[in-house]
PDB file of C-alpha atoms in Angstrom:
ATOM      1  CA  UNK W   1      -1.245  12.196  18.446  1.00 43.00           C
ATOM      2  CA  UNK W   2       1.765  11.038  19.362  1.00 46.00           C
ATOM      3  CA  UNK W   3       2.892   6.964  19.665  1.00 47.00           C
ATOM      4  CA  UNK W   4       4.866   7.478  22.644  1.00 47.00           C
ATOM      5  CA  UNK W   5       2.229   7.809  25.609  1.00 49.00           C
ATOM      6  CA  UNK W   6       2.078   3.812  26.118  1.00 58.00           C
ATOM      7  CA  UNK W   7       5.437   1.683  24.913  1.00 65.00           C
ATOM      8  CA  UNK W   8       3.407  -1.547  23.320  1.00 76.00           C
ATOM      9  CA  UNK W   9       5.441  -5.038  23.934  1.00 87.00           C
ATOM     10  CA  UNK W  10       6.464  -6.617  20.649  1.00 92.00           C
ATOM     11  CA  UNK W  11       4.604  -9.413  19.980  1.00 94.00           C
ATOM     12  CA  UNK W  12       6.032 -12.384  17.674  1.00 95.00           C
ATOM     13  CA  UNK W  13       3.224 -14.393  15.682  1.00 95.00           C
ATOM     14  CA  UNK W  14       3.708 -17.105  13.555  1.00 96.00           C
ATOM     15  CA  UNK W  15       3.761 -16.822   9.867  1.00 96.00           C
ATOM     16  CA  UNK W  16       3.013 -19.048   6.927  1.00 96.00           C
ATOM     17  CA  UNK W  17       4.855 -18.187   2.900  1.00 97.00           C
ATOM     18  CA  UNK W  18       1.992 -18.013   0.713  1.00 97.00           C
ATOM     19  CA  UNK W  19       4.328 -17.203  -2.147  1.00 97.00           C
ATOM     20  CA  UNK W  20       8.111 -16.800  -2.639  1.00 97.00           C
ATOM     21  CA  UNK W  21      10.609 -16.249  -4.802  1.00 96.00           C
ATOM     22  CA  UNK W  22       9.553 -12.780  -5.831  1.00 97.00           C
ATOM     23  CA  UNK W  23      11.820  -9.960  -6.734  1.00 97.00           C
ATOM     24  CA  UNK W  24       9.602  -7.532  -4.710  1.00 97.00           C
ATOM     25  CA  UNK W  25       5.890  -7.936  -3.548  1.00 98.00           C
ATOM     26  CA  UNK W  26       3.819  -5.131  -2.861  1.00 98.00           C
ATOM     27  CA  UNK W  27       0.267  -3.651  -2.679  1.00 98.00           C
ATOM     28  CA  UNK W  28      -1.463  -6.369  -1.556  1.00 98.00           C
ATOM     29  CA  UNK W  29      -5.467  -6.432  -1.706  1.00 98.00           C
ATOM     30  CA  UNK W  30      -8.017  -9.240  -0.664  1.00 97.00           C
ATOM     31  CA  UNK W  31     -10.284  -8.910  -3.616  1.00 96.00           C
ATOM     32  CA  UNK W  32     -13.275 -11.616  -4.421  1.00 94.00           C
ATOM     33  CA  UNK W  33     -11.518 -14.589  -2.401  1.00 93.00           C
ATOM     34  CA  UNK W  34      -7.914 -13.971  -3.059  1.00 96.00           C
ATOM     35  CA  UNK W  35      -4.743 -12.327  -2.340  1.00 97.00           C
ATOM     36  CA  UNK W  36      -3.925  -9.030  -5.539  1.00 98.00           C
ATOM     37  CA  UNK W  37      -0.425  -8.207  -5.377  1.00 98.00           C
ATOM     38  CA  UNK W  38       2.228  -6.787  -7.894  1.00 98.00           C
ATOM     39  CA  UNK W  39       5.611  -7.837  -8.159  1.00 98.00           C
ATOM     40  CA  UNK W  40       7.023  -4.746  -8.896  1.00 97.00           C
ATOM     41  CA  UNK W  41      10.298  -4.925 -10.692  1.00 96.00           C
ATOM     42  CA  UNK W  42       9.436  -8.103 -12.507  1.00 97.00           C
ATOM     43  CA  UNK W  43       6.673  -6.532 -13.976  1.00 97.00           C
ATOM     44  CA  UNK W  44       3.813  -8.307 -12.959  1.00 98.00           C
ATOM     45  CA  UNK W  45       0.467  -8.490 -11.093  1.00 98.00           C
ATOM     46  CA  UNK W  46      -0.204 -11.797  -9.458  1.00 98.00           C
ATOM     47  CA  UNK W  47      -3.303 -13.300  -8.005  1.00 98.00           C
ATOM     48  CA  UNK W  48      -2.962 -15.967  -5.278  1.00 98.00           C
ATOM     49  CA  UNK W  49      -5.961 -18.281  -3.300  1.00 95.00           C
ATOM     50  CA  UNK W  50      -4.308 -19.333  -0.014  1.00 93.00           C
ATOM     51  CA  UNK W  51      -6.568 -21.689   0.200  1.00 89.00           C
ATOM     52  CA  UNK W  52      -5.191 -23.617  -2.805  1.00 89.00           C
ATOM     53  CA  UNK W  53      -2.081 -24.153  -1.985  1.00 87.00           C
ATOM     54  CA  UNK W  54      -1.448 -23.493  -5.983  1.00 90.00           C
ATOM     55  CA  UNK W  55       1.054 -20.500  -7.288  1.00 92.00           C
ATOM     56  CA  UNK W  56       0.115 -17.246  -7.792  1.00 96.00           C
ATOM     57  CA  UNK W  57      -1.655 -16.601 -11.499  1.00 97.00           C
ATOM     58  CA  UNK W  58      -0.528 -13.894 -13.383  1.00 97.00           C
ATOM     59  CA  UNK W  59      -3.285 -11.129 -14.455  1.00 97.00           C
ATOM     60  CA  UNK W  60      -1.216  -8.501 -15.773  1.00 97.00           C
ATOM     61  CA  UNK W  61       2.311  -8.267 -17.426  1.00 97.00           C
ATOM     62  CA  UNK W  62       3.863  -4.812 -18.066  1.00 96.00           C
ATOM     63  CA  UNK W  63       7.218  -4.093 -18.978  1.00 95.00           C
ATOM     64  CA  UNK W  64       6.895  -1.227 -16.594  1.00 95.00           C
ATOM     65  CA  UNK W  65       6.728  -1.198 -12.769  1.00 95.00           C
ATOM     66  CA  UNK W  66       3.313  -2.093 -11.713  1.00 97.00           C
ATOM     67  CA  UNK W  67       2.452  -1.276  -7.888  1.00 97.00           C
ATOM     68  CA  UNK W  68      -0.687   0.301  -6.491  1.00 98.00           C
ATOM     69  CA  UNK W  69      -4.063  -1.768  -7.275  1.00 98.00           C
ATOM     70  CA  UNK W  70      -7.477  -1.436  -6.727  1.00 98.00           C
ATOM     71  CA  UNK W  71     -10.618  -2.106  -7.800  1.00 98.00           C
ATOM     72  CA  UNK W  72     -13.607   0.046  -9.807  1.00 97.00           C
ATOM     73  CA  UNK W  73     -17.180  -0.498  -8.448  1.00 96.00           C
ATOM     74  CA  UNK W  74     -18.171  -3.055 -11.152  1.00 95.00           C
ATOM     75  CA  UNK W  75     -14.938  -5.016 -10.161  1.00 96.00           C
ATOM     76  CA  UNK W  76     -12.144  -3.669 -13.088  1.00 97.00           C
ATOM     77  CA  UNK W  77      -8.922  -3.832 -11.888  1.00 98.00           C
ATOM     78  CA  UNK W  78      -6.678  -0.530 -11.931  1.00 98.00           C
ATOM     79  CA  UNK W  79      -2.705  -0.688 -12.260  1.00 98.00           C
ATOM     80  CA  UNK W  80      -0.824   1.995 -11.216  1.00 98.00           C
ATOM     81  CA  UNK W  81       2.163   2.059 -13.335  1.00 97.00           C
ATOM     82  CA  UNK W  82       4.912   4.067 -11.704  1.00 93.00           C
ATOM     83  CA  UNK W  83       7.813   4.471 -14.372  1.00 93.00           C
ATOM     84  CA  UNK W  84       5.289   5.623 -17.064  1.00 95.00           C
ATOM     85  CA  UNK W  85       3.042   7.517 -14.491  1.00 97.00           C
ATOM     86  CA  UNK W  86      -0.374   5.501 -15.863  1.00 98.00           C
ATOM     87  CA  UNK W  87      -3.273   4.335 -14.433  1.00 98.00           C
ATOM     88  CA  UNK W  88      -3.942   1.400 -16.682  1.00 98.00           C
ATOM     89  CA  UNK W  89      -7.641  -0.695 -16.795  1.00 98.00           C
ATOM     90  CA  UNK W  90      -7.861  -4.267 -17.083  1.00 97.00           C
ATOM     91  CA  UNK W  91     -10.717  -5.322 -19.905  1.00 95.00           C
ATOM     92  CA  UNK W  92     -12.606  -8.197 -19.368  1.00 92.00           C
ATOM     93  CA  UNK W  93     -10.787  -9.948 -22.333  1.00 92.00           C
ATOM     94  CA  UNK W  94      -7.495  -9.295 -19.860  1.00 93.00           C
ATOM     95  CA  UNK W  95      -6.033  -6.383 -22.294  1.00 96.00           C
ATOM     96  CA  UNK W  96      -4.655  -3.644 -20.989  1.00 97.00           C
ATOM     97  CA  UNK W  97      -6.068  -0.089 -21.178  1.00 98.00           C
ATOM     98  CA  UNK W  98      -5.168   3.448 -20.296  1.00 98.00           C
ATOM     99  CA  UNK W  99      -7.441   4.387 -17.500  1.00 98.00           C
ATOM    100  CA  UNK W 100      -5.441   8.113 -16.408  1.00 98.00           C
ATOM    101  CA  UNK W 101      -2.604   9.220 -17.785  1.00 98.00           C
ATOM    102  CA  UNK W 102      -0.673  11.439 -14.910  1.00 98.00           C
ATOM    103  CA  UNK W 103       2.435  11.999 -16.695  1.00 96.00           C
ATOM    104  CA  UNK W 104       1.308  15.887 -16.824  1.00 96.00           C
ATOM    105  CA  UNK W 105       0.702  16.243 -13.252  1.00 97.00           C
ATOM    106  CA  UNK W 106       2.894  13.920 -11.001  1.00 96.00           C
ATOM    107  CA  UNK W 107       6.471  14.935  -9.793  1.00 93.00           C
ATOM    108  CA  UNK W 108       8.422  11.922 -10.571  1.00 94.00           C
ATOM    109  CA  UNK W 109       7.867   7.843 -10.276  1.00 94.00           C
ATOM    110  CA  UNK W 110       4.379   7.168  -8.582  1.00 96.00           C
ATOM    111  CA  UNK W 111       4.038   4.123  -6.061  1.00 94.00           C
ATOM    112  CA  UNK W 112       0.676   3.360  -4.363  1.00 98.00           C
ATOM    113  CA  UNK W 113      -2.986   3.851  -5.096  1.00 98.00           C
ATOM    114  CA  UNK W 114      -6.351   3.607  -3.150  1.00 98.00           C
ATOM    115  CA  UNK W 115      -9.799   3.221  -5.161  1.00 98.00           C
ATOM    116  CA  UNK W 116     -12.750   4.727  -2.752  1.00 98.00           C
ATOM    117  CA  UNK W 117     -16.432   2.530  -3.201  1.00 96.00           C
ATOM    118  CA  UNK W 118     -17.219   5.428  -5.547  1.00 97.00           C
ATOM    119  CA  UNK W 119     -14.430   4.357  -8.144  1.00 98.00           C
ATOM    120  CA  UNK W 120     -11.882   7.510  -7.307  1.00 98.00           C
ATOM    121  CA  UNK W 121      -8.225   6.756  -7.481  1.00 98.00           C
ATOM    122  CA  UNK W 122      -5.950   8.045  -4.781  1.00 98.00           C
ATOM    123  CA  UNK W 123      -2.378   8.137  -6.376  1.00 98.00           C
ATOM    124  CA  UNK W 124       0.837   8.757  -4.535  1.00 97.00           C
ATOM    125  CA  UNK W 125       3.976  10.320  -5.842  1.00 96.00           C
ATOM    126  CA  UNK W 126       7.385   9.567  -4.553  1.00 93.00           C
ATOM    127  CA  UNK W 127       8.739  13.385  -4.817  1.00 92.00           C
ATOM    128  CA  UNK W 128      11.871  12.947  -6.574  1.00 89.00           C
ATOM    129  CA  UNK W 129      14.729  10.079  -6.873  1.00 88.00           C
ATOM    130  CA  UNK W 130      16.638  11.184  -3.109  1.00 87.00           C
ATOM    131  CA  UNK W 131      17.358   8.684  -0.476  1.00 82.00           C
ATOM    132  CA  UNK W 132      16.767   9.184   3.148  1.00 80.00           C
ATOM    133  CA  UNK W 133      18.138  10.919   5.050  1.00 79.00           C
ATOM    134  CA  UNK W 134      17.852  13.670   2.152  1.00 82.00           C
ATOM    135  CA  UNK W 135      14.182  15.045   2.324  1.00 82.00           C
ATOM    136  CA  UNK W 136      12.325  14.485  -0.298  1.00 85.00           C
ATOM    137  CA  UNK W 137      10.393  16.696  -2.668  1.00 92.00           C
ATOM    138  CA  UNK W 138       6.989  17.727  -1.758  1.00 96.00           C
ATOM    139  CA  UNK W 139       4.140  16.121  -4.320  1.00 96.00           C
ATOM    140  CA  UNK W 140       0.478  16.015  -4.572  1.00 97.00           C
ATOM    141  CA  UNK W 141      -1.354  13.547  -3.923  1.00 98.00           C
ATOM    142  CA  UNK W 142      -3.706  13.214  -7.373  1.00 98.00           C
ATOM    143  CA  UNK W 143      -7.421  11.947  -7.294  1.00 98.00           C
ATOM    144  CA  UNK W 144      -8.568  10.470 -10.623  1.00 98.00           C
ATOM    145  CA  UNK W 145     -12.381  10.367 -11.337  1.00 98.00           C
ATOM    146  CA  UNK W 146     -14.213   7.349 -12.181  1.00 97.00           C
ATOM    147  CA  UNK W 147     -14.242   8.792 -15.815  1.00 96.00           C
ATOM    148  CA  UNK W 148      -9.982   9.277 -15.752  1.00 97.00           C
ATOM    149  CA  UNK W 149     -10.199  12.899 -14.997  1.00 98.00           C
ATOM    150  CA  UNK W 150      -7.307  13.841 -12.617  1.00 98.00           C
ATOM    151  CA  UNK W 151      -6.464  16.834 -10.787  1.00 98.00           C
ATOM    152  CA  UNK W 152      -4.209  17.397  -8.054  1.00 98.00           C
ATOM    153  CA  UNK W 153      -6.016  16.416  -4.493  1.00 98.00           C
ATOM    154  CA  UNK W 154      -3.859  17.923  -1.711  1.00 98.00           C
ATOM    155  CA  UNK W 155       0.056  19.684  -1.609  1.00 97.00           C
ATOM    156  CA  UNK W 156       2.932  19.167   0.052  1.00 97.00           C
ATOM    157  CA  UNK W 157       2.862  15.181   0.884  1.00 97.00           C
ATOM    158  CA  UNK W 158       6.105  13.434   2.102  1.00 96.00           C
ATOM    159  CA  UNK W 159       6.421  10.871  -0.334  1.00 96.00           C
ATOM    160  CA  UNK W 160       2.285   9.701  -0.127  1.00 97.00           C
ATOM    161  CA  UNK W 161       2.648   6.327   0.247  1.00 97.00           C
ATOM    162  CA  UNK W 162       0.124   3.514   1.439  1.00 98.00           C
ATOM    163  CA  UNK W 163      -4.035   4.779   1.541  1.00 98.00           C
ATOM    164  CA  UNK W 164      -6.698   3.384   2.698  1.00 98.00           C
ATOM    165  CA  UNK W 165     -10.318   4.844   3.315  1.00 98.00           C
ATOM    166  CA  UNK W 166     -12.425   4.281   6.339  1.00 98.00           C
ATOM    167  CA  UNK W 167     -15.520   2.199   6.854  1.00 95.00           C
ATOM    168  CA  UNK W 168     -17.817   5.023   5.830  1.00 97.00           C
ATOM    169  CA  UNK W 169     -15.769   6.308   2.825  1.00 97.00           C
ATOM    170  CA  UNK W 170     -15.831   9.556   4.395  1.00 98.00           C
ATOM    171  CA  UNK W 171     -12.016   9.827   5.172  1.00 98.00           C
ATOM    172  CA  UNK W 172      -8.559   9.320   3.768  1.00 98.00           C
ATOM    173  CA  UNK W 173      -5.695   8.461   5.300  1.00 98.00           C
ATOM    174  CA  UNK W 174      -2.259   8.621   3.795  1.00 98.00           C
ATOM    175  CA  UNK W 175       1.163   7.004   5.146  1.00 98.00           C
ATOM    176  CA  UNK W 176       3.704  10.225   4.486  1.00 98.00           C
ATOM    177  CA  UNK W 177       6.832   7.855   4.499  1.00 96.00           C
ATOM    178  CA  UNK W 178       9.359  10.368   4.102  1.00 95.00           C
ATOM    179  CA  UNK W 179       7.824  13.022   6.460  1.00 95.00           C
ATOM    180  CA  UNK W 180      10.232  13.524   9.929  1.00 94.00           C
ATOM    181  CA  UNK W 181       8.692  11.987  11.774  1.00 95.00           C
ATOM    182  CA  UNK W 182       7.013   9.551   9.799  1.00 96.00           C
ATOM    183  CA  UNK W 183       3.121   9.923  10.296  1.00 98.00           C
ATOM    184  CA  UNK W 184      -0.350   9.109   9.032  1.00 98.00           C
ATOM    185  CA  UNK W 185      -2.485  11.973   7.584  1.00 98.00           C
ATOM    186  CA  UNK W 186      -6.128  12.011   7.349  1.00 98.00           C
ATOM    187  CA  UNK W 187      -8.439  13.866   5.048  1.00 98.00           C
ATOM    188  CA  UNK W 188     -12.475  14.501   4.878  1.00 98.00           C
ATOM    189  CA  UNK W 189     -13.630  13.255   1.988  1.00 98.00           C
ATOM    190  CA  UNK W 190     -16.421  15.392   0.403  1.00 98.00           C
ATOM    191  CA  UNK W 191     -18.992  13.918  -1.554  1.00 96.00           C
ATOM    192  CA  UNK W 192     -17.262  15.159  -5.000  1.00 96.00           C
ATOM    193  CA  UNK W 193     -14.147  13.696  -4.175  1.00 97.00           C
ATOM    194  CA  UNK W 194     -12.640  16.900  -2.771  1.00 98.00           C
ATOM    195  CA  UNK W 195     -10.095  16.441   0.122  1.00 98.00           C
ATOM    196  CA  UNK W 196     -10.585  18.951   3.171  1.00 98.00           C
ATOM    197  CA  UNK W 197      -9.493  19.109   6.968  1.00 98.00           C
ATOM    198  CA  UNK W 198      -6.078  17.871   6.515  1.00 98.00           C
ATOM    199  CA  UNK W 199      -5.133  16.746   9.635  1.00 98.00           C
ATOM    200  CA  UNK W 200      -2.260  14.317  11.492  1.00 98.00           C
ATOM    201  CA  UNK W 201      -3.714  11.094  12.978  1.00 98.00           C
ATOM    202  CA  UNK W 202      -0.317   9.803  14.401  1.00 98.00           C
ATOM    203  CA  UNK W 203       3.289  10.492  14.388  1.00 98.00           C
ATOM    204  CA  UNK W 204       5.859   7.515  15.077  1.00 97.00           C
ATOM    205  CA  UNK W 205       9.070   7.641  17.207  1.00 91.00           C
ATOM    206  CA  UNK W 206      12.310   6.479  16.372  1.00 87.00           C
ATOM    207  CA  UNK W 207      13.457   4.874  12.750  1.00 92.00           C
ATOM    208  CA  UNK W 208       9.324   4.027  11.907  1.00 97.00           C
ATOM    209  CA  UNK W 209       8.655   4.968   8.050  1.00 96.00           C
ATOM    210  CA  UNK W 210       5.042   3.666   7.503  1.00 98.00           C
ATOM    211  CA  UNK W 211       4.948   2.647   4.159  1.00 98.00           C
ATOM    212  CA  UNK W 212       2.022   0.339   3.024  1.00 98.00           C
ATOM    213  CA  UNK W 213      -1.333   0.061   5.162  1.00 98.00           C
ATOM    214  CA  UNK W 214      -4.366  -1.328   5.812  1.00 98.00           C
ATOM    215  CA  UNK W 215      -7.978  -0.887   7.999  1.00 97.00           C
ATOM    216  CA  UNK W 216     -10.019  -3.074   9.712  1.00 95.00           C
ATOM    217  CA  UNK W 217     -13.752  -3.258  10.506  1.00 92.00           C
ATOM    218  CA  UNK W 218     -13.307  -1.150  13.568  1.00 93.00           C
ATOM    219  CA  UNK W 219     -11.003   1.577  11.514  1.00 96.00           C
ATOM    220  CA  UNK W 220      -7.856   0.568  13.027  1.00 96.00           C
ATOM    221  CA  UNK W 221      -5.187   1.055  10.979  1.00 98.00           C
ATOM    222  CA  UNK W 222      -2.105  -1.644  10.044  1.00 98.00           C
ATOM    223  CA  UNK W 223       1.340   0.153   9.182  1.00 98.00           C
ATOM    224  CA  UNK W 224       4.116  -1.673   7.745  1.00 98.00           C
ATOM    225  CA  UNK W 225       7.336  -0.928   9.268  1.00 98.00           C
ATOM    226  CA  UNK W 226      10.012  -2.221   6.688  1.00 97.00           C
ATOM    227  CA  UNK W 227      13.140  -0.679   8.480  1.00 95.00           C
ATOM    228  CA  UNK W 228      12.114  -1.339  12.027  1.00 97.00           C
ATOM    229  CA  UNK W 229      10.850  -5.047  10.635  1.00 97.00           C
ATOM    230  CA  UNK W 230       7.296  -4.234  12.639  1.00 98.00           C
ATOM    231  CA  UNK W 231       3.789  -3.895  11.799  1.00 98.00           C
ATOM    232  CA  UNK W 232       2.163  -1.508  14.092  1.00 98.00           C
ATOM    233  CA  UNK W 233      -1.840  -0.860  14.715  1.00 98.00           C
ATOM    234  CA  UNK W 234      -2.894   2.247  14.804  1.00 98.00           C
ATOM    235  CA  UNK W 235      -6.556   2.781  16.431  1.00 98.00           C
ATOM    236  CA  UNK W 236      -9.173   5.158  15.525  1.00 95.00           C
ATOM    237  CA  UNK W 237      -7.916   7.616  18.073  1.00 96.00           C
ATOM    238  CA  UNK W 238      -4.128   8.079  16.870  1.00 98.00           C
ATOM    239  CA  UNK W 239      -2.833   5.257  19.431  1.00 98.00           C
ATOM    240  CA  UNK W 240      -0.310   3.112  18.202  1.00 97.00           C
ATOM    241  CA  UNK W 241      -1.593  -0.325  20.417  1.00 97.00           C
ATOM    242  CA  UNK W 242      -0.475  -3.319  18.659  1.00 96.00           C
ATOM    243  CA  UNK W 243       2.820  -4.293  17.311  1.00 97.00           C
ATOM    244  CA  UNK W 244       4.437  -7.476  15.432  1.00 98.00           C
ATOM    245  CA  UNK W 245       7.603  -8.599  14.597  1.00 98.00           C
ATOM    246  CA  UNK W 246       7.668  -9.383  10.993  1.00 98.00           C
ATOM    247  CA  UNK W 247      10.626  -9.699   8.438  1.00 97.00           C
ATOM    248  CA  UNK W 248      11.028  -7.021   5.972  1.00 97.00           C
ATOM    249  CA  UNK W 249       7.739  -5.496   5.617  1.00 98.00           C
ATOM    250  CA  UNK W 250       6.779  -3.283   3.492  1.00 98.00           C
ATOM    251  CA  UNK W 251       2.877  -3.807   2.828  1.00 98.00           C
ATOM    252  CA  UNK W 252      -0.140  -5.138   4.467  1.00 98.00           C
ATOM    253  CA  UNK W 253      -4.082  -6.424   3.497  1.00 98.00           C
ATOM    254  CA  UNK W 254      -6.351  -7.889   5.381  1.00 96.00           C
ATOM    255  CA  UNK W 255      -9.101 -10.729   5.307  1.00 95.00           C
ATOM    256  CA  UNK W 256     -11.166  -9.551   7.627  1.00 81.00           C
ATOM    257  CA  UNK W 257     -13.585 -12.844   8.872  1.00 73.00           C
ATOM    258  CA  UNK W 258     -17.083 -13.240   7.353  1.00 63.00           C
ATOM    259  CA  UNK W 259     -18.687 -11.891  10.740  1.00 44.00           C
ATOM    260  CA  UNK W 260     -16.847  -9.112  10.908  1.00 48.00           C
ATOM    261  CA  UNK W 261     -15.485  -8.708  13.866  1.00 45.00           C
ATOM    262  CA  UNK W 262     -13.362  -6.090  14.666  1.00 50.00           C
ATOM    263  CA  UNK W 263      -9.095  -7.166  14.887  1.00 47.00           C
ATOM    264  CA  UNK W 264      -9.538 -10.547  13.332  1.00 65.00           C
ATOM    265  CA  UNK W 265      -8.954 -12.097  10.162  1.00 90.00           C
ATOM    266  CA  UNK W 266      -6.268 -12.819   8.501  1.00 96.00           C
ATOM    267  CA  UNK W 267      -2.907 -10.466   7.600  1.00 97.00           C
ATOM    268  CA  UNK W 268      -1.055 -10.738   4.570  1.00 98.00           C
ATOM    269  CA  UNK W 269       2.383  -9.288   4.484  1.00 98.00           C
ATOM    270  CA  UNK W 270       4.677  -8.486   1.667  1.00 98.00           C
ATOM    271  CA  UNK W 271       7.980  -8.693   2.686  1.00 98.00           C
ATOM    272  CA  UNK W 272      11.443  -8.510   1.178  1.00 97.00           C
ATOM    273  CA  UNK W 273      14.859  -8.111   2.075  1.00 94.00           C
ATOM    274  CA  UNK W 274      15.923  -6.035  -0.225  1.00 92.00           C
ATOM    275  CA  UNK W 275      13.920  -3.108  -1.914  1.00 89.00           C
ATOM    276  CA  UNK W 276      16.901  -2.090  -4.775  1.00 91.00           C
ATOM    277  CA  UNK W 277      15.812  -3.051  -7.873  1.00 89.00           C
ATOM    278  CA  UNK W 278      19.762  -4.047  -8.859  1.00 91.00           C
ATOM    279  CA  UNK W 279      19.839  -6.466  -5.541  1.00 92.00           C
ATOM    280  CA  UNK W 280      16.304  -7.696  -5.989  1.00 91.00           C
ATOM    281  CA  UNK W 281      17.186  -9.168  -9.498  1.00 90.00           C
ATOM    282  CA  UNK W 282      19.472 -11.635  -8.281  1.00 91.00           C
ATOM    283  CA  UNK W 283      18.052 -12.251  -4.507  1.00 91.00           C
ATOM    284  CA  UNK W 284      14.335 -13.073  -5.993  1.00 94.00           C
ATOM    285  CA  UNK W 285      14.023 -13.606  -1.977  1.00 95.00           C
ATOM    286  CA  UNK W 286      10.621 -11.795  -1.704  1.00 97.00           C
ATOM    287  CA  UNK W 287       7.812 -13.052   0.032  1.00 98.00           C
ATOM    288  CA  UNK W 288       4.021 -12.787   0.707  1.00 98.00           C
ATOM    289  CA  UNK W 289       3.143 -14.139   4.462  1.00 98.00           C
ATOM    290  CA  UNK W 290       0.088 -15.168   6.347  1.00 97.00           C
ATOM    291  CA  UNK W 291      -0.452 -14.397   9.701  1.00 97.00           C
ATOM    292  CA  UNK W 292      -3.958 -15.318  11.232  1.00 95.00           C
ATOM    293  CA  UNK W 293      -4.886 -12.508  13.964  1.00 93.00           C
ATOM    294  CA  UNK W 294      -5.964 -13.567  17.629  1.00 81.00           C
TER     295      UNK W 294
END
């Protein structure tokens, strides 16, 4: 479904800086009373209570380029490492181990990663090294097993970029970044992990590239906009009906509130002017925001 049935008015909340000075936030996840993110060129996964008011903690240091996170079913922490193409595990003792390597199967440098509630690792693959408006190269999407098994999970994806899975765990959807135009795919999700009925949820208008997202309790779907500076909800139907003006975004979680009520909560927002690693070692002007949903 198209966005372009019902023009949405802009809406322009507040915001509060939760952290700063970042060289370039990204993957956010709300995880056991805090904010996960990596700051990917400096090499680093952060942890950060809002509540605190204190800086965000280092949990992981890599002298690669950390980005997609998420979390096993007994609460591990996975690191996608995109230069190196590996899935790392975070011990208990805070070491570092190899949880997938993908080196073998992805195309080039992989970016974002969604765990299911069944421990299986969505990874996405940016293609090749081209810049818009050059296509890029088709890549799989890879699924790695609880165990570290991988295998390619579906062809063909536009630069696979953010992933989340819906309340019942029994679809996938995938932010194609690069595809023209830029659009959300969904996927069944059998109960081995196998990805079937590949289907488009929405396609955006105009200069949207969805890049990271997240869901809510009624399986509406938050896109970050970076290039339009714009996070759009998508609803269960397709139906882009919500949109924000935000600085620079480029990835989204969400606290959703302890009732769970559907739209609520809390958004976080990493956001950054700059996404060139070259520019973003110098600028450090990258941000994580708060924006508490009406």
């Amino acid at each position: 479904m198209s966005d372009d049935d019902v023009v949405q008015p802009v809406e322009q909340p507040d915001f509060e800086v939760i952290a700063e000075g970042l060289r370039f936030p990204e993957a956010p996840r709300w995880h056991d009373g805090a904010l996960w993110f990596s700051d990917v060129y400096a090499g680093r996964v952060l942890r950060v209570d809002p509540a605190s008011g204190a800086a965000p903690e280092a949990m992981a240091e890599l002298d690669t380029a950390p980005c997609g996170l998420g979390f096993l079913p007994d609460g591990s922490l996975l690191i996608l490492s995109g230069t190196d193409r590996v899935v790392y595990r975070r011990e208990p003792d805070g070491r570092l181990a190899v949880h997938a390597d993908l080196s073998e199967l992805a195309a080039w440098q992989l970016n974002d990663m969604c765990v299911d509630a069944a421990g299986r690792a969505f990874v996405g693959d940016y293609g090749d090294d081209s810049a818009p408006p050059e296509p890029p190269r088709p890549a799989d999407l890879i699924r790695v097993d609880p165990d570290g098994t991988a295998a390619a999970a579906a062809g063909g994806m536009m630069f696979a970029n953010g992933m989340v899975t819906t309340g019942d765990g029994a679809t996938l959807i995938v932010a194609e970044t690069r595809a023209v135009p830029g659009r959300l795919t969904a996927f069944s999700i059998g109960a081995d992990g196998v990805l079937t009925g590949r289907r488009t949820l929405c396609e955006f208008d105009g200069d949207v590239m969805p890049d990271g997202i997240a869901i809510d309790g009624a399986d509406n779907v938050w896109v970050a906009s970076p290039f339009t500076q714009e996070i759009l909800r998508v609803d269960a139907g397709g139906t882009v009906d919500r949109r924000l003006a935000v600085p620079h975004p480029y990835a989204v979680a969400l606290r959703r509130p302890d009732d769970g009520a559907a739209g609520a909560g809390e958004l976080f927002v990493c956001s950054s002017p700059d996404w060139r690693p070259d520019v973003t070692a110098t600028q450090r002007a990258g941000r994580v925001l708060r924006i508490t949903l009406g």
